[in-house]
């Protein structure tokens, strides 16, 4: 059964699809969502130890709060954060809605910006949303060619996902091992997740998924290929939905800069006490997937298209960072006020520059959605060129926005004493006195805003605002390759030759 290097362990439980769904009750509120994460049999490692109550761990909880907000927003602003699903003839959370028009994509982007404004971090639900749109069209296309039953299976899964209002995580990035080798050429076959066995009920998969945004906070994880595949990679061409607490799975929590400040007990030095992102490494040891939840099984030639469609959706989803950019502009402007320099011309100009960069990101993403085109399965997909331009902007502009915010904030942002020093009976009053800016602004107000800028540019949420902006949904070079592929330079040369009066025009 096990063709991999993973140590032999007893095969995990082979649950039916019905048994898997039976553990979920429909979720309505953010509180329901938090409760749905309690009591799961999840094997999670944090700081080298098993963590059995992640919901109540102060280091982990902010990441769950960010997802909780996706439920609360649906109640507070249903126009923005829900949509009518013809699949179950009911309104569903927009994070589970299939894209029926370019307008749906535009609304998705508006919701993402709003979520970024409300949380100041990565709210972890978009990769799953983009995955379901991809799977709608890819399962349709595979069925057209091979006569497989994937599309109907997928729709059946999606109806249940919508009715239960679950979080779907996207398990796409394999560890990849030696980058010069294809999956089947790797010395260790587990460097890409692959099928290790099958029986009459389903398949078994082994491997790992890295940088899994919100992995632990999801109810279901879609495993899917991370790159184009060849006939020899057939066992790697697998897509399936796995409950996040399926047997055989292990989570290892990713550290984030300054994350242990959350364990200090205060609410100031963390910068953003309520919200944070989450990345996990997820290991799969012969995890069983019943056929009802298998949506690709060997059709390697569709892996490339699947990845390309995912990136078209997901690279435009990175307008999420404009919501964080709004927070950055607001924080920088507020600190300038607290310092009494809000009317100084270079400060105003820097805020204009930050806003210009932020809106440039937004305009490329929203344009990509407006220019969406219809796929054979009937749903719409973002314009690929503009989505890649959006994500490429995101790999650069937040860094400049962050630089300008730090410029305006001043060095105090990184030399501030601790929250405990401010609370000290002896030195607290002196810190109050000497670290005050404008007389009418409490020192704590100034400190809180500086800590927020620190959080988003150096601390825990710099993961979401900066490094994830660089590497999430593909690193900068991945977008440059796509832009190069689509830039149609021959056509552009033709335009130039024609206007220059050069004879050879065709
Ligand atoms: Fe959503 Fe942005 Fe986080 Fe990706 S990085 S999951 S698009 S919030
Ligand atoms: Fe991401």
Coordinates of C-alpha atoms and ligand atoms in Angstrom, one line a residue:
X1 CA 0.0 0.0 0.0
X2 CA 2.6 2.6 1.1
X3 CA 5.0 3.4 -1.7
X4 CA 6.4 6.4 0.1
X5 CA 9.2 7.0 2.7
X6 CA 6.7 7.7 5.4
X7 CA 7.1 5.3 8.3
X8 CA 4.4 2.6 8.2
X9 CA 1.5 3.4 10.5
X10 CA -1.8 1.6 10.7
X11 CA -4.2 2.8 8.0
X12 CA -6.5 5.6 9.2
X13 CA -10.2 5.2 9.5
X14 CA -12.0 4.8 6.1
X15 CA -15.0 7.0 6.8
X16 CA -17.9 7.3 4.3
X17 CA -18.7 10.7 2.9
X18 CA -22.0 10.7 4.9
X19 CA -20.1 10.0 8.1
X20 CA -17.8 12.9 7.4
X21 CA -20.6 15.4 6.9
X22 CA -22.5 14.0 9.9
X23 CA -20.0 15.8 12.2
X24 CA -21.0 19.3 10.9
X25 CA -23.9 21.3 12.0
X26 CA -24.9 24.4 10.0
X27 CA -23.0 27.6 11.1
X28 CA -24.7 31.0 11.3
X29 CA -22.8 33.3 13.5
X30 CA -19.2 34.0 14.3
X31 CA -19.7 32.4 17.7
X32 CA -21.1 29.2 16.0
X33 CA -18.0 29.1 14.0
X34 CA -15.7 29.3 17.0
X35 CA -17.7 26.6 18.7
X36 CA -17.4 24.4 15.5
X37 CA -13.7 24.4 16.1
X38 CA -13.9 23.1 19.6
X39 CA -13.5 19.4 20.5
X40 CA -12.1 18.3 17.2
X41 CA -9.6 15.4 17.2
X42 CA -6.9 17.4 15.5
X43 CA -3.2 16.6 16.0
X44 CA -1.6 20.0 16.2
X45 CA 2.0 20.8 17.2
X46 CA 2.9 24.2 18.6
X47 CA 6.4 24.9 20.0
X48 CA 7.1 21.1 19.8
X49 CA 4.1 20.1 21.9
X50 CA 0.6 18.8 21.2
X51 CA -1.9 21.6 21.5
X52 CA -5.4 20.2 22.3
X53 CA -7.4 23.4 22.7
X54 CA -6.3 25.8 19.9
X55 CA -9.5 27.9 20.2
X56 CA -8.5 29.1 23.6
X57 CA -4.8 29.5 22.9
X58 CA -4.1 33.3 22.8
X59 CA -1.4 32.8 20.2
X60 CA -3.8 31.0 17.8
X61 CA -7.2 32.6 18.6
X62 CA -6.6 35.9 16.7
X63 CA -6.4 33.9 13.5
X64 CA -9.8 32.3 14.3
X65 CA -11.2 35.7 15.1
X66 CA -10.3 36.9 11.6
X67 CA -12.4 34.0 10.1
X68 CA -15.2 34.7 12.6
X69 CA -15.5 38.1 11.1
X70 CA -16.4 36.5 7.7
X71 CA -19.5 35.1 9.4
X72 CA -20.3 38.3 11.3
X73 CA -20.0 40.5 8.2
X74 CA -22.5 38.2 6.4
X75 CA -25.0 39.1 9.1
X76 CA -24.1 42.8 9.4
X77 CA -23.9 43.5 5.6
X78 CA -25.7 40.7 3.7
X79 CA -25.7 42.7 0.5
X80 CA -21.9 42.7 0.5
X81 CA -21.1 39.3 2.1
X82 CA -23.8 37.0 1.0
X83 CA -25.2 36.0 -2.4
X84 CA -28.1 33.9 -3.7
X85 CA -27.0 30.4 -4.6
X86 CA -29.1 28.7 -7.3
X87 CA -27.7 25.4 -6.1
X88 CA -29.6 25.4 -2.9
X89 CA -32.0 28.3 -3.7
X90 CA -30.9 30.3 -0.6
X91 CA -28.6 33.1 0.3
X92 CA -25.1 31.8 1.2
X93 CA -21.9 33.3 2.5
X94 CA -20.2 35.0 -0.4
X95 CA -17.0 33.0 0.5
X96 CA -19.0 29.9 -0.7
X97 CA -20.6 31.4 -3.7
X98 CA -19.9 30.3 -7.3
X99 CA -19.1 33.1 -9.6
X100 CA -22.0 33.6 -11.9
X101 CA -21.0 36.9 -13.5
X102 CA -18.3 39.6 -13.5
X103 CA -20.4 41.5 -11.0
X104 CA -20.0 38.6 -8.6
X105 CA -16.2 38.9 -8.8
X106 CA -16.4 42.7 -8.3
X107 CA -18.5 42.1 -5.2
X108 CA -16.0 39.5 -4.0
X109 CA -13.2 42.1 -4.3
X110 CA -15.3 44.7 -2.4
X111 CA -16.0 42.2 0.4
X112 CA -12.2 41.4 0.5
X113 CA -11.3 45.0 0.8
X114 CA -13.8 45.5 3.6
X115 CA -12.6 42.4 5.4
X116 CA -9.0 43.8 5.2
X117 CA -10.2 47.1 6.7
X118 CA -12.0 45.3 9.5
X119 CA -9.3 42.8 10.5
X120 CA -5.9 44.4 9.3
X121 CA -4.7 40.9 8.5
X122 CA -5.2 37.8 6.3
X123 CA -8.7 36.5 6.9
X124 CA -7.8 33.2 5.3
X125 CA -11.0 32.3 3.5
X126 CA -10.3 33.4 -0.1
X127 CA -8.1 30.5 -1.3
X128 CA -11.0 28.1 -0.5
X129 CA -13.4 30.4 -2.3
X130 CA -11.2 30.6 -5.4
X131 CA -10.8 26.8 -5.3
X132 CA -14.5 26.1 -5.5
X133 CA -14.8 28.3 -8.6
X134 CA -11.8 26.5 -10.2
X135 CA -13.3 23.1 -9.4
X136 CA -16.6 24.0 -10.9
X137 CA -15.0 24.6 -14.3
X138 CA -12.2 22.0 -14.2
X139 CA -14.5 19.1 -13.1
X140 CA -16.8 20.1 -16.0
X141 CA -14.0 20.1 -18.5
X142 CA -12.5 16.7 -17.3
X143 CA -16.0 15.1 -17.5
X144 CA -16.4 16.4 -21.1
X145 CA -13.2 14.7 -22.1
X146 CA -13.2 11.5 -20.0
X147 CA -16.9 10.9 -19.2
X148 CA -16.0 11.0 -15.5
X149 CA -18.6 11.9 -12.8
X150 CA -16.6 14.7 -11.1
X151 CA -18.8 17.7 -11.8
X152 CA -22.0 16.2 -10.3
X153 CA -19.9 15.0 -7.3
X154 CA -18.5 18.4 -6.8
X155 CA -21.8 20.1 -7.0
X156 CA -23.2 17.7 -4.5
X157 CA -20.2 18.6 -2.2
X158 CA -20.7 22.3 -2.7
X159 CA -24.4 22.2 -1.9
X160 CA -23.6 20.6 1.5
X161 CA -20.7 23.1 2.0
X162 CA -23.1 26.0 1.4
X163 CA -25.9 24.6 3.5
X164 CA -23.5 24.0 6.4
X165 CA -21.6 27.3 5.8
X166 CA -18.2 25.7 6.3
X167 CA -14.7 27.0 5.8
X168 CA -12.8 25.4 2.9
X169 CA -9.0 25.6 3.0
X170 CA -6.9 25.3 -0.1
X171 CA -4.1 22.7 0.2
X172 CA -2.1 23.5 -2.9
X173 CA 1.6 24.1 -2.2
X174 CA 3.7 20.9 -2.0
X175 CA 7.1 21.0 -0.4
X176 CA 8.5 20.3 -3.9
X177 CA 11.9 19.0 -2.8
X178 CA 14.5 19.3 -5.6
X179 CA 13.1 22.0 -7.8
X180 CA 14.9 20.7 -10.9
X181 CA 12.9 17.4 -10.7
X182 CA 9.4 16.6 -11.6
X183 CA 7.2 15.0 -8.9
X184 CA 7.8 11.4 -10.0
X185 CA 11.6 12.0 -10.2
X186 CA 12.0 13.1 -6.6
X187 CA 14.1 10.9 -4.4
X188 CA 11.4 11.1 -1.8
X189 CA 8.0 10.6 -3.5
X190 CA 6.2 12.4 -0.7
X191 CA 7.7 15.8 -1.8
X192 CA 4.4 16.1 -3.8
X193 CA 1.1 14.8 -2.3
X194 CA 0.2 11.6 -4.2
X195 CA -2.1 8.6 -4.2
X196 CA -0.6 5.7 -2.2
X197 CA -3.4 3.2 -2.5
X198 CA -7.0 2.6 -3.4
X199 CA -9.9 0.3 -2.7
X200 CA -13.6 0.1 -3.7
X201 CA -14.6 3.0 -1.5
X202 CA -11.9 5.6 -2.2
X203 CA -8.2 6.5 -2.3
X204 CA -5.4 7.1 0.2
X205 CA -3.0 10.1 -0.1
X206 CA 0.3 10.9 1.4
X207 CA 2.5 14.0 1.3
X208 CA 2.4 17.5 2.8
X209 CA 0.9 20.9 2.1
X210 CA 3.0 23.9 3.1
X211 CA 2.1 27.5 3.9
X212 CA -1.5 26.5 4.3
X213 CA -3.4 29.7 5.0
X214 CA -5.9 29.1 7.8
X215 CA -5.4 25.3 7.5
X216 CA -6.2 24.6 11.1
X217 CA -9.1 27.0 11.1
X218 CA -10.8 25.2 8.1
X219 CA -13.5 22.5 8.2
X220 CA -12.5 21.0 4.9
X221 CA -9.3 21.0 3.0
X222 CA -9.1 20.6 -0.7
X223 CA -5.8 18.9 -1.7
X224 CA -4.8 19.7 -5.3
X225 CA -1.8 19.7 -7.5
X226 CA 0.6 22.7 -7.4
X227 CA 2.0 22.5 -10.9
X228 CA 1.6 21.0 -14.4
X229 CA 2.0 17.3 -14.5
X230 CA 3.1 14.6 -17.1
X231 CA 1.8 11.1 -17.7
X232 CA 4.5 9.7 -15.3
X233 CA 3.1 12.0 -12.6
X234 CA -0.4 10.5 -12.8
X235 CA -0.5 9.5 -9.1
X236 CA 0.1 13.1 -8.2
X237 CA -2.9 14.3 -10.3
X238 CA -5.3 14.1 -7.4
X239 CA -7.9 16.5 -6.1
X240 CA -10.0 15.7 -3.1
X241 CA -11.8 17.2 -0.1
X242 CA -10.7 16.1 3.3
X243 CA -12.2 17.1 6.6
X244 CA -9.7 19.0 8.6
X245 CA -9.8 16.5 11.4
X246 CA -9.5 13.4 9.2
X247 CA -7.3 10.6 10.7
X248 CA -3.8 10.6 9.4
X249 CA -3.4 14.4 9.4
X250 CA -0.9 16.4 11.5
X251 CA -0.6 20.2 11.7
X252 CA 2.5 22.1 12.6
X253 CA 1.8 25.7 13.5
X254 CA 3.8 28.3 11.6
X255 CA 5.6 30.9 13.7
X256 CA 5.0 34.6 13.0
X257 CA 7.2 37.5 14.0
X258 CA 6.5 38.7 17.6
X259 CA 3.8 36.0 18.0
X260 CA 4.7 35.3 21.6
X261 CA 3.7 38.8 22.5
X262 CA 0.2 37.4 22.6
X263 CA 1.2 35.2 25.5
X264 CA 2.3 38.2 27.6
X265 CA -1.3 39.0 28.6
X266 CA -1.6 42.6 27.5
X267 CA -3.5 44.2 24.7
X268 CA -1.1 47.1 23.6
X269 CA 2.2 45.6 22.6
X270 CA 0.6 43.0 20.3
X271 CA -0.5 46.0 18.1
X272 CA -3.7 44.2 16.9
X273 CA -5.0 42.2 19.8
X274 CA -8.1 40.9 18.1
X275 CA -6.9 39.6 14.7
X276 CA -4.1 37.7 13.1
X277 CA -3.3 35.4 10.2
X278 CA -2.3 31.7 10.2
X279 CA -0.1 29.5 8.2
X280 CA 0.4 25.8 8.9
X281 CA 2.3 22.9 7.5
X282 CA -0.1 20.0 7.1
X283 CA 1.1 16.4 6.8
X284 CA -1.0 13.6 5.2
X285 CA -0.2 10.1 6.2
X286 CA -2.3 7.7 4.0
X287 CA -5.4 9.9 4.5
X288 CA -8.5 8.3 3.1
X289 CA -10.7 10.1 0.7
X290 CA -14.0 8.5 -0.3
X291 CA -14.7 8.6 -4.0
X292 CA -17.7 11.0 -3.4
X293 CA -15.0 13.6 -2.4
X294 CA -12.5 12.8 -5.2
X295 CA -12.7 15.4 -8.0
X296 CA -9.6 14.5 -10.1
X297 CA -7.8 11.1 -10.1
X298 CA -5.1 10.7 -12.7
X299 CA -6.2 13.3 -15.3
X300 CA -2.8 14.8 -15.2
X301 CA -3.3 16.9 -18.3
X302 CA -5.8 19.2 -16.4
X303 CA -3.3 20.1 -13.6
X304 CA -1.8 23.0 -15.6
X305 CA -5.2 24.5 -16.4
X306 CA -6.3 24.0 -12.9
X307 CA -3.3 25.9 -11.5
X308 CA -3.7 28.6 -14.1
X309 CA -7.3 29.2 -13.3
X310 CA -6.6 29.2 -9.6
X311 CA -4.0 31.9 -10.0
X312 CA -6.3 34.0 -12.2
X313 CA -8.9 34.1 -9.4
X314 CA -6.5 34.2 -6.5
X315 CA -4.1 36.9 -7.8
X316 CA -7.0 39.3 -8.1
X317 CA -8.2 38.3 -4.6
X318 CA -5.1 40.0 -3.4
X319 CA -7.1 43.3 -3.4
X320 CA -7.6 42.1 0.1
X321 CA -4.3 44.0 0.8
X322 CA -5.9 47.3 -0.1
X323 CA -8.1 46.9 3.0
X324 CA -4.9 46.6 5.0
X325 CA -3.5 49.5 3.0
X326 CA -6.5 51.6 4.1
X327 CA -5.6 50.8 7.7
X328 CA -1.9 51.7 7.1
X329 CA -2.9 55.1 5.6
X330 CA -5.3 55.7 8.5
X331 CA -2.7 54.7 11.1
X332 CA 0.0 56.9 9.6
X333 CA -2.4 59.9 9.4
X334 CA -3.5 59.4 13.0
X335 CA 0.1 59.2 14.2
X336 CA 0.8 62.4 12.3
X337 CA -2.1 64.1 14.1
X338 CA -0.9 62.8 17.5
X339 CA 2.5 64.3 16.8
X340 CA 0.9 67.6 15.7
X341 CA 2.3 67.4 12.2
X342 CA -0.8 66.6 10.2
X343 CA -0.7 69.8 8.1
X344 CA 2.9 69.6 7.2
X345 CA 3.1 69.4 3.4
X346 CA 5.5 66.4 3.1
X347 CA 3.3 64.4 5.5
X348 CA 0.2 65.1 3.4
X349 CA 2.2 64.2 0.3
X350 CA 3.3 60.9 1.7
X351 CA -0.3 60.0 2.6
X352 CA -1.3 60.9 -1.0
X353 CA 1.5 58.6 -2.3
X354 CA 0.4 55.8 0.0
X355 CA -3.2 56.2 -1.2
X356 CA -2.1 56.3 -4.9
X357 CA -0.2 53.0 -4.5
X358 CA -3.1 51.4 -2.7
X359 CA -5.7 52.4 -5.2
X360 CA -3.4 51.3 -8.0
X361 CA -3.5 47.8 -6.6
X362 CA -7.3 47.9 -6.3
X363 CA -7.8 49.2 -9.8
X364 CA -5.9 46.4 -11.4
X365 CA -7.8 43.8 -9.3
X366 CA -11.2 45.2 -9.9
X367 CA -10.5 45.7 -13.6
X368 CA -9.6 42.0 -13.8
X369 CA -12.9 41.1 -12.3
X370 CA -14.9 43.4 -14.7
X371 CA -13.0 41.8 -17.6
X372 CA -13.9 38.3 -16.5
X373 CA -14.8 35.8 -19.2
X374 CA -17.2 32.8 -19.2
X375 CA -15.9 29.3 -19.0
X376 CA -17.6 26.2 -20.6
X377 CA -19.1 25.2 -17.2
X378 CA -21.0 28.6 -17.2
X379 CA -19.1 30.4 -14.5
X380 CA -16.8 33.4 -15.0
X381 CA -13.1 33.7 -14.4
X382 CA -10.9 36.8 -13.9
X383 CA -8.9 38.3 -16.7
X384 CA -5.6 36.6 -16.3
X385 CA -3.3 39.5 -17.4
X386 CA -4.9 42.0 -15.1
X387 CA -5.0 39.5 -12.2
X388 CA -1.3 39.0 -12.6
X389 CA -0.6 42.7 -12.7
X390 CA -2.7 43.1 -9.5
X391 CA -0.7 40.5 -7.7
X392 CA 2.6 41.8 -9.0
X393 CA 1.6 45.3 -7.7
X394 CA 0.9 43.6 -4.4
X395 CA 4.5 42.2 -4.3
X396 CA 5.8 45.8 -4.4
X397 CA 3.5 48.5 -3.3
X398 CA 2.7 47.4 0.3
X399 CA 6.4 47.6 1.0
X400 CA 6.5 51.2 -0.1
X401 CA 3.3 52.0 1.8
X402 CA 4.8 50.4 4.9
X403 CA 8.0 52.3 4.4
X404 CA 6.1 55.6 4.2
X405 CA 4.1 54.6 7.3
X406 CA 7.3 53.9 9.2
X407 CA 8.7 57.2 7.9
X408 CA 5.7 59.1 9.3
X409 CA 5.6 57.1 12.5
X410 CA 9.2 57.9 13.5
X411 CA 11.7 55.8 15.4
X412 CA 9.6 55.6 18.6
X413 CA 7.6 52.8 17.0
X414 CA 10.6 50.5 17.6
X415 CA 12.1 52.0 20.8
X416 CA 8.9 52.1 22.9
X417 CA 9.1 50.6 26.3
X418 CA 6.8 47.7 27.1
X419 CA 3.2 47.7 28.3
X420 CA 4.4 46.5 31.7
X421 CA 6.7 49.6 32.0
X422 CA 3.7 51.9 31.3
X423 CA 1.8 50.0 34.0
X424 CA 4.6 50.4 36.6
X425 CA 3.8 52.6 39.5
X426 CA 7.3 54.0 39.5
X427 CA 8.2 54.7 35.9
X428 CA 4.7 54.6 34.3
X429 CA 3.9 58.3 35.1
X430 CA 7.3 59.3 33.8
X431 CA 6.7 57.5 30.5
X432 CA 3.3 59.1 30.3
X433 CA 5.0 62.5 30.6
X434 CA 7.9 62.1 28.3
X435 CA 6.3 60.0 25.6
X436 CA 3.3 62.3 25.1
X437 CA 2.9 64.0 21.7
X438 CA 0.1 66.6 21.4
X439 CA -1.1 67.6 24.9
X440 CA -4.7 66.6 24.3
X441 CA -3.9 63.1 23.1
X442 CA -3.4 60.5 25.8
X443 CA 0.1 58.9 25.6
X444 CA -1.6 55.4 25.5
X445 CA -3.5 56.4 22.3
X446 CA -0.2 57.4 20.6
X447 CA 1.5 54.2 21.8
X448 CA -1.4 52.0 20.6
X449 CA -1.2 53.5 17.1
X450 CA 2.5 53.1 16.9
X451 CA 2.2 49.5 18.0
X452 CA -0.4 48.9 15.2
X453 CA 2.1 50.2 12.6
X454 CA 4.8 48.0 14.1
X455 CA 2.4 45.0 14.0
X456 CA 1.6 45.5 10.3
X457 CA 5.1 46.4 9.1
X458 CA 7.4 44.4 11.4
X459 CA 5.3 42.2 13.7
X460 CA 2.8 39.5 13.4
X461 CA 0.6 41.0 10.7
X462 CA 3.6 42.0 8.6
X463 CA 3.3 38.3 7.6
X464 CA -0.1 39.1 6.0
X465 CA 0.7 42.6 4.8
X466 CA 4.2 42.2 3.5
X467 CA 5.7 38.7 3.1
X468 CA 2.4 37.1 2.1
X469 CA 2.0 39.9 -0.4
X470 CA 5.4 38.9 -1.8
X471 CA 4.9 35.1 -1.9
X472 CA 1.2 34.3 -1.6
X473 CA -0.5 33.1 -4.8
X474 CA 2.9 32.8 -6.4
X475 CA 6.1 34.8 -5.9
X476 CA 6.9 37.8 -8.1
X477 CA 8.6 35.8 -10.8
X478 CA 5.6 33.6 -11.3
X479 CA 3.6 36.7 -12.3
X480 CA 6.3 38.0 -14.6
X481 CA 6.2 34.7 -16.4
X482 CA 2.5 35.0 -16.9
X483 CA 2.7 38.6 -18.0
X484 CA 5.5 37.7 -20.5
X485 CA 3.3 34.8 -21.9
X486 CA 0.4 37.1 -22.5
X487 CA 2.0 40.4 -23.4
X488 CA 1.7 39.7 -27.1
X489 CA 4.7 41.8 -28.1
X490 CA 4.5 40.8 -31.8
X491 CA 1.1 42.5 -32.1
X492 CA 2.6 45.6 -30.4
X493 CA 5.5 45.6 -32.8
X494 CA 3.1 45.5 -35.6
X495 CA 1.3 48.6 -34.3
X496 CA 4.6 50.4 -34.0
X497 CA 5.8 49.4 -37.5
X498 CA 2.6 50.5 -39.1
X499 CA 2.8 54.0 -37.6
X500 CA 6.5 54.3 -38.3
X501 CA 5.7 53.7 -42.0
X502 CA 7.8 50.6 -42.1
X503 CA 6.9 48.5 -45.2
X504 CA 6.8 45.1 -43.6
X505 CA 3.5 45.4 -41.6
X506 CA 2.3 41.8 -41.4
Ligands
LIG1 FE1 -7.6 36.2 1.4 FE2 -5.7 37.9 1.0 FE3 -5.5 36.1 3.0 FE4 -5.3 35.3 0.4 S1 -3.9 36.7 1.5 S2 -6.6 34.4 2.0 S3 -6.7 36.7 -0.6 S4 -7.0 37.7 2.9
LIG2 FE1 -2.6 33.7 0.9

